[in-house]
Amino acid sequence: MTSLLVLTLGLVFPASAGVQASQQGSVRGSVVDVTTNAPITAAEVALINLIHGISTTATTGRAWEFLFSAVEPGRYLLRPRGDGYVEVTEDVAGARSRSIVLRSGENLTDMTLRVGAGGVIAGTVLDLEREPVVDAPVSAFRYVYDAIRYRWTWMPAQHARTTDRGEFRIGGLHPGRYVVRATPPSNVELEDSFVGVAGTDAFRTLPLDVRTAITSEQGSGSNQRRDGHLPIYYPNTPDLRQAARIAIDFGRESYVQIVMPLEPAFSIRGAAIDPTSQGRLPTFFSLSSRTIRFPDSEDVAADGTFEFSNLAPGSYDINVILSTNESAGTVPSPIDGLPPLPVPVQPNTHPDRLVGHAEVTVINEDVEDIVIAPEAMTVSGRVEVPGGGMLPGGLFVAIRGLGLSSNQPHPAELHADGAFTITHVPQGDYLLIVTGLSGGMPNGLPAGWYVDSARFGAVDALAAGFRVDPVWAGQRLDIVLRQSSSRLSVTINEVARREGAVFVAAVPDAGRRHRPDLYRTGWTDERGFLSFDGIAPGQYRVFAWERIETNAWLDPEYIAGIESQGRLVRIGENGRESVEFRVIR
């Protein structure tokens, strides 16, 4: 197998008058297999400029080295990827991507980049008579941390279709936990089966009634499917909660066999209406699940009616935006002559919009006559420091709906006195995040600051979230921030010498593990030392790994399984604590 490593060079600007021109340098290194530490020959290699994003490539030769010469000074990121391999640094905390600074005339050598052979899930799909199921879509879902909803969920990773022997193979998987789902071919959308057929010679030879049926199905939207049966998870269950989890590591291949019983599927039908009678129509529509991430959908009839089919029993969330502005939720296409492109709904600040959310439970029959009549609700409050102290600048208050997909309320910036108002809040359950923003995404509080308390009316908004509905929408959300000077020093008795660092996480106690703002993570130096300054007071378990799946330390279920391997530490107000221990193998 070969790997691809992308190396991006910085743009060159003319030297200003009187300023000495920068001298070019070079970058030399090798690509090795993370599991065997063996060098990989004939690997395509690259380096990404952190400012301009321009790239160039090189190839490792017989000496297992790649070389980039005539490189302008600048900041770069070494990144490997390629055929049969997955990038270690992209999804696993360990063997980090090399972020480097190339100074004028500098020659960097001995850059070691690690890749791993992608994992594989292979198997067969059979019917009840043990005959192969042909052309059945098979999907691998990975258990990942959803940064939009601040919760763990099953996210689609890779897809395949069964052969005429009912076999499938899904490769290129990063290390992690997966489930596999096979969908009966009868559930495949007709437009998937007949993509591009209209207008062809073959299409013109079909009978008129067949051509009419195909054309009408193609225009009916992706939620209009033929009657089918439920998708089946390995091992042979329509219930995701009973699916077997498959652990994938570098180069690991797992085999599964799925037998598809005929489990009936169900539908949800209803309509979204404008309660103000101002003629607003849906410009965004989606169905989501509390256990698995669906792609957002904008398929809804012009009159606001909708139907979601082929659903298993369970709890679902429907999200909708109504607007009289036809361009709401779109941006102009960059290609002349094409219609506007849909965009993420955030920011939900357009005064014309109404945002709605409904929770629906499917048991053993279709759910009919769901009516969503959105109400425009706001959540207002204030952020304070005890004693009237000064707040750090650039703060936002965000609330994240557990049942929402990308249809999240837009974060609200604080006024000078700490007051804020979050608009367009759908009814539902929320978690609170106080944060700075970088590129429109939360990037945490400034160093040393933490949320000490938050109340939404009489409810503790930090305990397990809070609910917003027409009854509670008038309550104030009052938040208290504190600044900590506490320090936790960590020393690892052994260090991964090949990297000179290990990954450390300070995980809050079980009652606070739903709060991502309290976790502290970092890398030890070449001595095996790391200090967490300004850590919030409380009880923590400290862990260290040579290699761990990204965000696994945020998963309470994973941490519960290795609880005894961490070191318990209690941090007091302005405390100074130190721990020493070994890495988790």
XYZ file of C-alpha atoms in Angstrom:
585
model
C 0.000 0.000 0.000
C 1.096 3.579 -0.529
C 0.236 6.682 1.418
C -0.294 10.264 0.392
C 1.144 13.087 2.450
C 0.107 16.575 1.365
C 2.680 19.367 1.809
C 1.532 22.925 1.194
C 3.958 25.761 0.572
C 3.473 29.408 1.496
C 2.943 32.152 -1.035
C 6.007 34.227 -1.910
C 5.735 38.003 -1.688
C 8.336 40.435 -3.018
C 10.695 41.796 -0.413
C 10.054 45.425 0.510
C 12.685 47.993 -0.306
C 15.453 47.942 2.276
C 14.337 44.567 3.694
C 16.536 41.522 3.134
C 14.796 38.772 1.139
C 14.127 35.528 2.996
C 16.251 32.517 2.156
C 14.585 29.272 1.158
C 14.994 26.134 3.217
C 14.085 22.442 3.014
C 12.044 19.761 4.764
C 13.150 16.123 4.856
C 11.565 13.114 6.561
C 9.980 9.689 6.335
C 6.559 8.029 6.513
C 6.178 4.975 8.759
C 3.440 2.521 9.711
C 2.145 3.398 13.194
C 1.717 -0.246 14.220
C 5.066 -1.625 13.013
C 7.154 1.567 12.834
C 8.378 0.287 9.448
C 9.108 2.918 6.764
C 6.829 3.079 3.729
C 8.428 3.387 0.320
C 6.886 5.046 -2.746
C 4.643 7.107 -0.469
C 3.319 10.352 -1.895
C 3.936 13.056 0.649
C 2.843 16.664 1.358
C 3.015 19.692 3.826
C 0.076 22.213 4.329
C 0.644 25.948 4.724
C -1.363 27.147 7.695
C -2.002 30.557 6.151
C -2.507 30.104 2.413
C -3.465 26.435 1.954
C -1.352 25.869 -1.165
C 0.117 22.375 -1.524
C 2.791 20.447 -3.373
C 3.779 16.784 -3.307
C 6.865 14.604 -3.047
C 7.496 10.858 -2.894
C 9.523 8.738 -0.503
C 12.372 6.987 -2.352
C 14.467 3.894 -1.732
C 15.987 5.507 1.345
C 12.402 5.908 2.656
C 12.741 9.668 2.719
C 10.837 12.536 1.163
C 12.507 15.859 0.430
C 11.121 19.312 -0.248
C 13.717 21.834 -1.332
C 13.418 25.556 -2.081
C 10.727 26.003 0.582
C 9.854 29.561 1.593
C 9.858 30.400 5.331
C 6.481 30.036 7.033
C 4.199 27.879 9.174
C 3.344 24.429 7.805
C 1.443 21.292 8.770
C 2.747 17.870 7.758
C -0.150 15.546 6.940
C -0.142 11.953 5.598
C -2.965 10.120 3.848
C -3.339 7.706 0.933
C -4.227 4.377 -0.637
C -5.174 1.842 1.995
C -3.949 4.092 4.808
C -5.721 6.535 7.087
C -4.118 9.516 8.736
C -3.256 8.783 12.347
C -3.373 12.419 13.329
C -6.842 13.076 11.956
C -8.863 10.849 14.251
C -6.526 9.522 16.907
C -4.828 11.512 19.652
C -1.321 10.164 19.323
C 1.542 10.662 16.847
C 0.364 14.220 16.268
C 0.386 16.029 12.965
C 3.640 17.938 12.823
C 3.028 21.678 12.921
C 6.329 23.307 12.058
C 7.817 26.741 11.577
C 10.435 26.940 8.818
C 12.751 29.897 9.379
C 14.802 31.663 6.758
C 17.427 29.332 5.345
C 16.551 26.506 7.763
C 16.803 22.821 6.761
C 14.495 20.581 8.817
C 15.390 16.889 8.885
C 14.144 13.658 10.475
C 10.443 14.566 10.213
C 8.632 11.304 11.020
C 5.004 11.021 9.870
C 2.853 8.061 10.853
C -0.058 6.456 9.020
C -2.042 3.326 9.719
C -3.672 0.729 7.509
C -7.401 1.493 7.378
C -9.716 -0.934 9.136
C -12.210 -3.083 7.196
C -15.696 -4.433 7.884
C -16.725 -7.144 5.411
C -19.552 -9.632 5.327
C -22.684 -10.943 3.666
C -26.368 -10.031 3.702
C -28.863 -12.924 3.442
C -32.633 -13.248 3.457
C -34.586 -15.627 5.704
C -34.015 -18.469 3.200
C -30.251 -17.805 3.472
C -30.182 -16.554 -0.103
C -27.969 -13.551 -0.907
C -29.602 -10.122 -0.902
C -28.332 -8.377 -4.025
C -27.609 -4.629 -4.331
C -28.523 -3.889 -0.723
C -27.048 -0.629 0.644
C -24.774 -1.326 3.627
C -23.539 1.469 5.901
C -20.998 1.662 8.697
C -21.839 4.190 11.424
C -19.127 5.431 13.744
C -19.706 6.480 17.344
C -18.482 10.092 17.451
C -18.882 13.232 19.490
C -21.349 15.594 17.811
C -19.864 19.077 18.268
C -23.153 20.676 17.142
C -25.359 19.071 19.796
C -22.615 18.344 22.383
C -23.499 14.685 22.659
C -22.380 11.270 21.414
C -24.169 9.886 18.384
C -23.824 7.405 15.497
C -22.577 9.224 12.395
C -22.477 7.725 8.854
C -18.861 6.841 7.966
C -18.602 4.643 4.847
C -21.051 2.936 2.494
C -21.119 -0.030 0.103
C -23.581 -2.246 -1.792
C -23.827 -5.994 -1.813
C -22.702 -7.969 -4.856
C -24.685 -10.687 -6.648
C -23.384 -13.016 -3.924
C -24.681 -10.756 -1.155
C -21.142 -9.743 -0.153
C -19.888 -6.309 0.834
C -16.630 -4.739 1.935
C -16.212 -1.366 3.667
C -12.606 -0.208 3.984
C -10.623 2.881 4.942
C -12.064 3.024 8.473
C -10.358 4.990 11.211
C -9.972 3.361 14.632
C -13.168 3.587 16.634
C -16.489 1.929 17.456
C -18.892 1.079 14.640
C -22.259 -0.505 13.912
C -23.278 -1.905 10.506
C -26.697 -1.477 8.908
C -28.112 -3.157 5.794
C -31.131 -1.636 4.056
C -33.565 -3.773 2.007
C -33.238 -2.916 -1.703
C -36.989 -2.212 -1.821
C -36.385 0.827 0.404
C -34.012 2.468 -2.096
C -35.415 5.665 -3.559
C -36.678 5.313 -7.113
C -34.688 8.342 -8.202
C -31.537 6.537 -7.010
C -32.352 3.614 -9.281
C -33.285 5.738 -12.298
C -30.762 8.572 -12.046
C -30.228 9.991 -15.517
C -32.560 7.517 -17.227
C -35.116 10.129 -18.306
C -34.347 11.427 -21.775
C -32.237 8.428 -22.810
C -33.015 6.053 -25.697
C -33.716 3.266 -23.189
C -36.240 5.486 -21.392
C -38.101 6.239 -24.637
C -38.614 2.509 -25.296
C -40.540 2.039 -22.017
C -44.358 1.960 -21.990
C -46.027 5.325 -21.400
C -47.449 4.348 -17.989
C -43.974 3.221 -16.808
C -42.339 6.448 -18.045
C -45.076 8.483 -16.294
C -44.577 6.579 -13.025
C -40.809 7.061 -13.106
C -41.111 10.760 -13.889
C -43.657 11.381 -11.135
C -41.532 9.496 -8.598
C -38.437 11.451 -9.574
C -40.174 14.707 -8.879
C -41.835 13.688 -5.646
C -38.919 14.339 -3.248
C -36.548 12.002 -1.450
C -38.990 11.275 1.386
C -41.457 9.632 -1.005
C -40.298 6.014 -1.061
C -41.887 2.740 -1.981
C -43.258 0.584 0.816
C -40.419 -1.360 2.371
C -39.145 -2.977 5.534
C -36.863 -1.740 8.240
C -33.099 -1.581 7.855
C -31.369 -4.254 9.939
C -28.344 -3.756 12.198
C -25.849 -6.473 12.899
C -26.661 -8.871 14.495
C -30.120 -8.981 12.889
C -32.056 -6.335 14.814
C -34.002 -3.264 13.636
C -33.191 -1.554 16.969
C -29.956 0.457 16.955
C -29.741 0.114 20.737
C -29.352 -3.662 20.354
C -26.754 -3.455 17.573
C -23.377 -5.079 18.169
C -20.521 -2.597 18.405
C -17.521 -3.452 16.276
C -14.134 -2.227 17.504
C -11.863 -1.215 14.620
C -8.136 -0.547 14.881
C -5.413 -0.008 12.298
C -5.298 -2.889 9.829
C -8.071 -4.808 11.594
C -10.680 -6.637 9.500
C -13.993 -7.757 10.996
C -16.519 -10.077 9.345
C -20.289 -9.894 9.938
C -23.315 -11.721 8.562
C -26.703 -10.044 8.492
C -29.919 -11.985 8.000
C -32.796 -9.683 7.088
C -36.169 -10.574 8.648
C -39.188 -8.742 7.282
C -39.679 -6.067 9.917
C -42.395 -3.550 8.941
C -41.492 0.133 8.700
C -43.573 3.105 9.815
C -44.198 6.700 8.738
C -44.684 10.141 10.285
C -47.065 12.506 8.495
C -48.178 16.023 9.253
C -47.907 19.684 8.342
C -46.086 22.844 9.365
C -48.318 25.915 9.555
C -47.836 29.631 10.214
C -49.796 30.459 13.416
C -49.690 34.185 12.557
C -51.546 33.672 9.244
C -48.929 35.730 7.383
C -48.293 33.074 4.748
C -44.875 31.860 5.888
C -43.819 28.620 4.210
C -41.140 26.073 5.166
C -37.636 26.993 3.940
C -35.880 24.353 6.059
C -37.041 20.932 7.186
C -35.283 18.019 8.890
C -35.871 14.794 10.759
C -33.367 13.709 13.402
C -33.078 10.932 15.952
C -31.771 10.981 19.505
C -29.469 8.046 18.707
C -28.339 8.408 15.086
C -27.432 11.429 12.945
C -29.516 11.936 9.788
C -28.574 14.376 7.040
C -30.717 17.515 7.011
C -33.624 17.414 4.585
C -35.437 20.219 2.815
C -38.110 18.026 1.225
C -41.549 19.325 2.129
C -44.582 20.034 -0.033
C -45.456 23.590 -1.055
C -48.443 23.553 1.300
C -46.246 22.583 4.275
C -47.261 18.917 4.449
C -44.566 16.295 5.010
C -44.065 12.547 5.245
C -41.084 10.597 6.587
C -41.170 6.882 5.742
C -39.279 3.668 6.519
C -38.821 4.502 10.190
C -38.143 2.135 13.064
C -39.882 2.501 16.438
C -38.212 5.194 18.514
C -38.091 8.914 19.329
C -37.624 11.487 16.583
C -37.284 15.261 16.310
C -38.742 17.335 13.471
C -37.272 20.798 12.914
C -38.705 23.469 10.640
C -38.205 27.112 9.696
C -41.036 29.147 8.181
C -40.407 32.364 6.255
C -42.076 34.690 3.772
C -38.651 35.455 2.304
C -38.020 33.056 -0.573
C -34.261 33.520 -0.341
C -34.107 32.656 3.356
C -31.708 29.816 3.965
C -29.877 30.214 0.633
C -26.912 32.034 -0.866
C -26.301 32.898 -4.537
C -24.609 30.155 -6.521
C -20.980 30.866 -7.436
C -21.777 29.494 -10.915
C -23.754 31.809 -13.181
C -27.156 30.525 -14.208
C -27.610 28.064 -11.321
C -30.274 28.491 -8.609
C -29.354 29.666 -5.073
C -27.599 27.151 -2.832
C -28.965 26.061 0.575
C -26.861 27.128 3.550
C -26.823 26.127 7.230
C -29.704 27.777 9.008
C -27.467 29.630 11.449
C -27.577 32.426 12.145
C -31.298 32.215 12.968
C -31.622 35.960 13.382
C -33.807 36.935 10.424
C -36.809 38.798 11.900
C -39.152 37.180 9.394
C -38.419 33.614 10.465
C -40.364 31.324 12.774
C -38.479 28.316 14.110
C -40.306 25.173 15.225
C -39.529 21.799 16.768
C -41.693 18.759 17.515
C -40.883 15.527 19.353
C -42.551 12.410 17.934
C -42.516 8.842 19.274
C -43.140 5.913 16.898
C -44.229 2.696 18.653
C -45.845 0.114 16.364
C -47.938 2.112 13.884
C -47.791 5.166 11.641
C -48.041 8.564 13.332
C -50.533 10.854 11.608
C -51.682 14.473 11.787
C -48.603 16.036 13.405
C -49.045 19.818 13.370
C -46.048 22.094 13.897
C -47.006 25.733 14.552
C -43.728 27.496 15.397
C -43.631 30.231 18.021
C -40.887 32.850 18.167
C -39.337 32.516 21.655
C -36.347 34.285 23.170
C -34.058 33.492 26.089
C -32.592 36.508 27.891
C -30.304 36.873 30.860
C -27.033 38.206 32.181
C -23.488 36.990 32.762
C -21.818 38.314 35.911
C -18.622 38.024 37.931
C -18.983 37.897 41.771
C -18.419 41.288 43.353
C -19.054 43.109 40.090
C -15.703 42.161 38.586
C -14.758 42.744 34.951
C -15.885 40.143 32.399
C -13.382 38.868 29.802
C -14.014 40.293 26.340
C -15.419 38.575 23.262
C -17.821 36.231 25.067
C -20.981 34.646 23.642
C -23.770 32.630 25.249
C -24.900 29.608 23.234
C -27.572 27.046 23.970
C -27.481 23.712 22.142
C -30.685 21.749 21.601
C -30.390 18.015 22.265
C -33.118 17.252 19.741
C -31.993 19.682 17.059
C -29.840 18.982 14.023
C -28.137 22.026 12.475
C -31.192 24.135 13.316
C -29.571 25.608 16.448
C -30.187 29.057 17.976
C -27.494 31.537 17.048
C -25.066 32.413 19.895
C -25.690 35.813 21.493
C -22.872 38.286 22.102
C -22.733 39.937 25.527
C -23.504 43.623 25.924
C -21.168 45.805 27.998
C -23.153 45.022 31.175
C -23.161 41.248 30.495
C -26.756 41.126 29.260
C -27.710 38.952 26.280
C -30.758 37.820 24.304
C -30.918 34.631 22.224
C -33.643 34.791 19.571
C -35.450 32.196 17.444
C -35.338 29.456 20.092
C -37.423 26.357 19.235
C -39.167 24.495 22.031
C -36.942 21.756 23.442
C -34.216 20.697 25.869
C -30.920 22.608 25.910
C -27.380 22.608 27.221
C -25.635 25.854 28.107
C -22.285 26.885 26.606
C -20.496 30.138 27.484
C -17.650 30.586 25.056
C -15.581 32.702 22.752
C -16.030 32.182 19.026
C -13.475 31.390 16.321
C -14.704 31.169 12.727
C -18.277 31.037 14.039
C -17.569 27.950 16.175
C -17.203 27.790 19.993
C -13.572 27.724 21.131
C -13.985 27.791 24.903
C -13.610 30.355 27.652
C -10.394 32.330 28.075
C -7.741 30.539 30.142
C -8.564 30.410 33.833
C -12.281 31.239 33.507
C -15.124 28.809 34.185
C -18.904 28.809 34.679
C -19.532 28.639 38.414
C -23.348 28.589 38.321
C -26.282 29.133 35.977
C -29.997 29.223 36.671
C -32.921 29.360 34.261
C -35.630 30.625 36.552
C -35.641 28.119 39.424
C -33.848 25.399 37.390
C -30.124 24.633 37.695
C -29.088 25.098 34.048
C -25.786 23.248 34.594
C -27.191 20.088 36.222
C -28.427 18.347 33.084
C -29.685 21.120 30.866
C -32.993 22.979 30.892
C -36.198 23.131 28.871
C -37.498 26.068 26.847
C -41.209 26.140 26.025
C -43.950 28.793 25.988
C -44.373 28.456 29.773
C -40.660 28.840 30.611
C -39.624 31.226 27.832
C -40.107 34.268 30.091
C -37.587 33.030 32.680
C -34.163 34.677 32.996
C -30.940 32.752 32.375
C -28.486 34.114 34.963
C -24.866 32.947 34.700
C -21.954 33.484 37.106
C -18.351 33.248 35.884
C -15.306 32.888 38.103
C -11.595 33.011 37.472
C -9.371 30.273 38.879
C -5.689 30.361 39.721
C -5.599 26.644 40.603
C -2.969 24.445 38.983
C -2.715 20.723 38.302
C 0.761 19.404 37.451
C 1.060 15.996 35.773
C 4.227 13.907 35.451
C 4.288 10.694 33.409
C 6.863 8.202 34.666
C 7.495 6.968 31.150
C 7.265 8.828 27.875
C 6.637 7.560 24.346
C 10.213 8.263 23.279
C 9.519 8.075 19.563
C 7.235 11.118 19.866
C 8.535 12.685 23.065
C 4.966 13.236 24.311
C 1.819 11.513 25.543
C -1.769 12.757 25.652
C -3.258 13.673 29.056
C -6.889 14.407 29.970
C -8.280 15.700 33.266
C -11.865 14.356 33.275
C -14.372 15.906 35.745
C -16.284 13.729 38.208
C -19.298 11.720 37.000
C -21.820 14.419 37.939
C -20.114 17.005 35.679
C -19.146 14.913 32.649
C -21.926 16.429 30.536
C -20.014 19.742 30.639
C -17.324 19.869 27.897
C -16.063 23.208 29.225
C -14.599 21.535 32.337
C -12.388 18.974 30.557
C -8.688 19.837 30.259
C -6.386 18.115 27.773
C -2.836 18.532 26.521
C 0.497 16.951 25.616
C 3.442 16.335 27.902
C 6.837 17.739 26.988
C 9.940 15.639 26.338
C 10.339 15.168 30.111
C 6.820 13.781 30.489
C 5.545 16.934 32.235
C 2.347 18.957 31.730
C 0.647 21.707 33.748
C -3.042 22.673 33.640
C -3.177 26.289 34.805
C -6.439 27.972 35.785
C -8.305 24.654 36.146
C -11.777 24.904 37.705
C -12.053 23.622 41.297
C -13.567 20.179 41.749
C -12.785 16.475 41.523
C -11.077 14.957 38.450
C -9.736 11.687 37.118
C -6.467 12.138 35.238
C -5.604 9.775 32.366
C -2.687 9.498 29.937
C -2.493 7.622 26.637
C 0.077 6.986 23.944
C -2.846 6.690 21.523
C -6.593 7.211 21.945
C -9.508 7.858 19.610
C -10.314 11.555 19.288
C -12.807 12.798 21.900
C -13.048 9.376 23.577
C -12.208 11.105 26.860
C -15.540 12.971 26.501
C -17.501 9.682 26.412
C -18.752 8.832 29.948
C -19.298 5.203 28.908
C -15.672 4.817 27.784
C -14.277 6.567 30.877
C -16.415 4.393 33.177
C -14.709 1.306 31.717
C -11.209 2.588 32.581
C -12.049 4.575 35.718
C -9.661 2.610 37.920
C -6.727 3.359 35.589
C -6.974 7.103 36.204
C -5.603 9.058 39.154
C -8.153 10.746 41.399
C -7.327 14.349 42.308
C -9.277 17.089 44.099
C -8.621 20.704 43.122
C -9.489 23.367 45.676
C -9.853 27.120 45.288
C -6.408 28.450 44.308
C -5.053 24.930 44.911
C -1.788 23.381 43.735
C -1.886 19.630 43.071
C 0.585 17.202 41.456
C 0.114 13.628 40.216
C 2.519 11.021 38.831
C 1.494 7.826 37.013
C 1.985 5.652 33.924
C 0.287 5.779 30.542
C -2.667 3.568 29.652
C -1.611 0.847 27.197
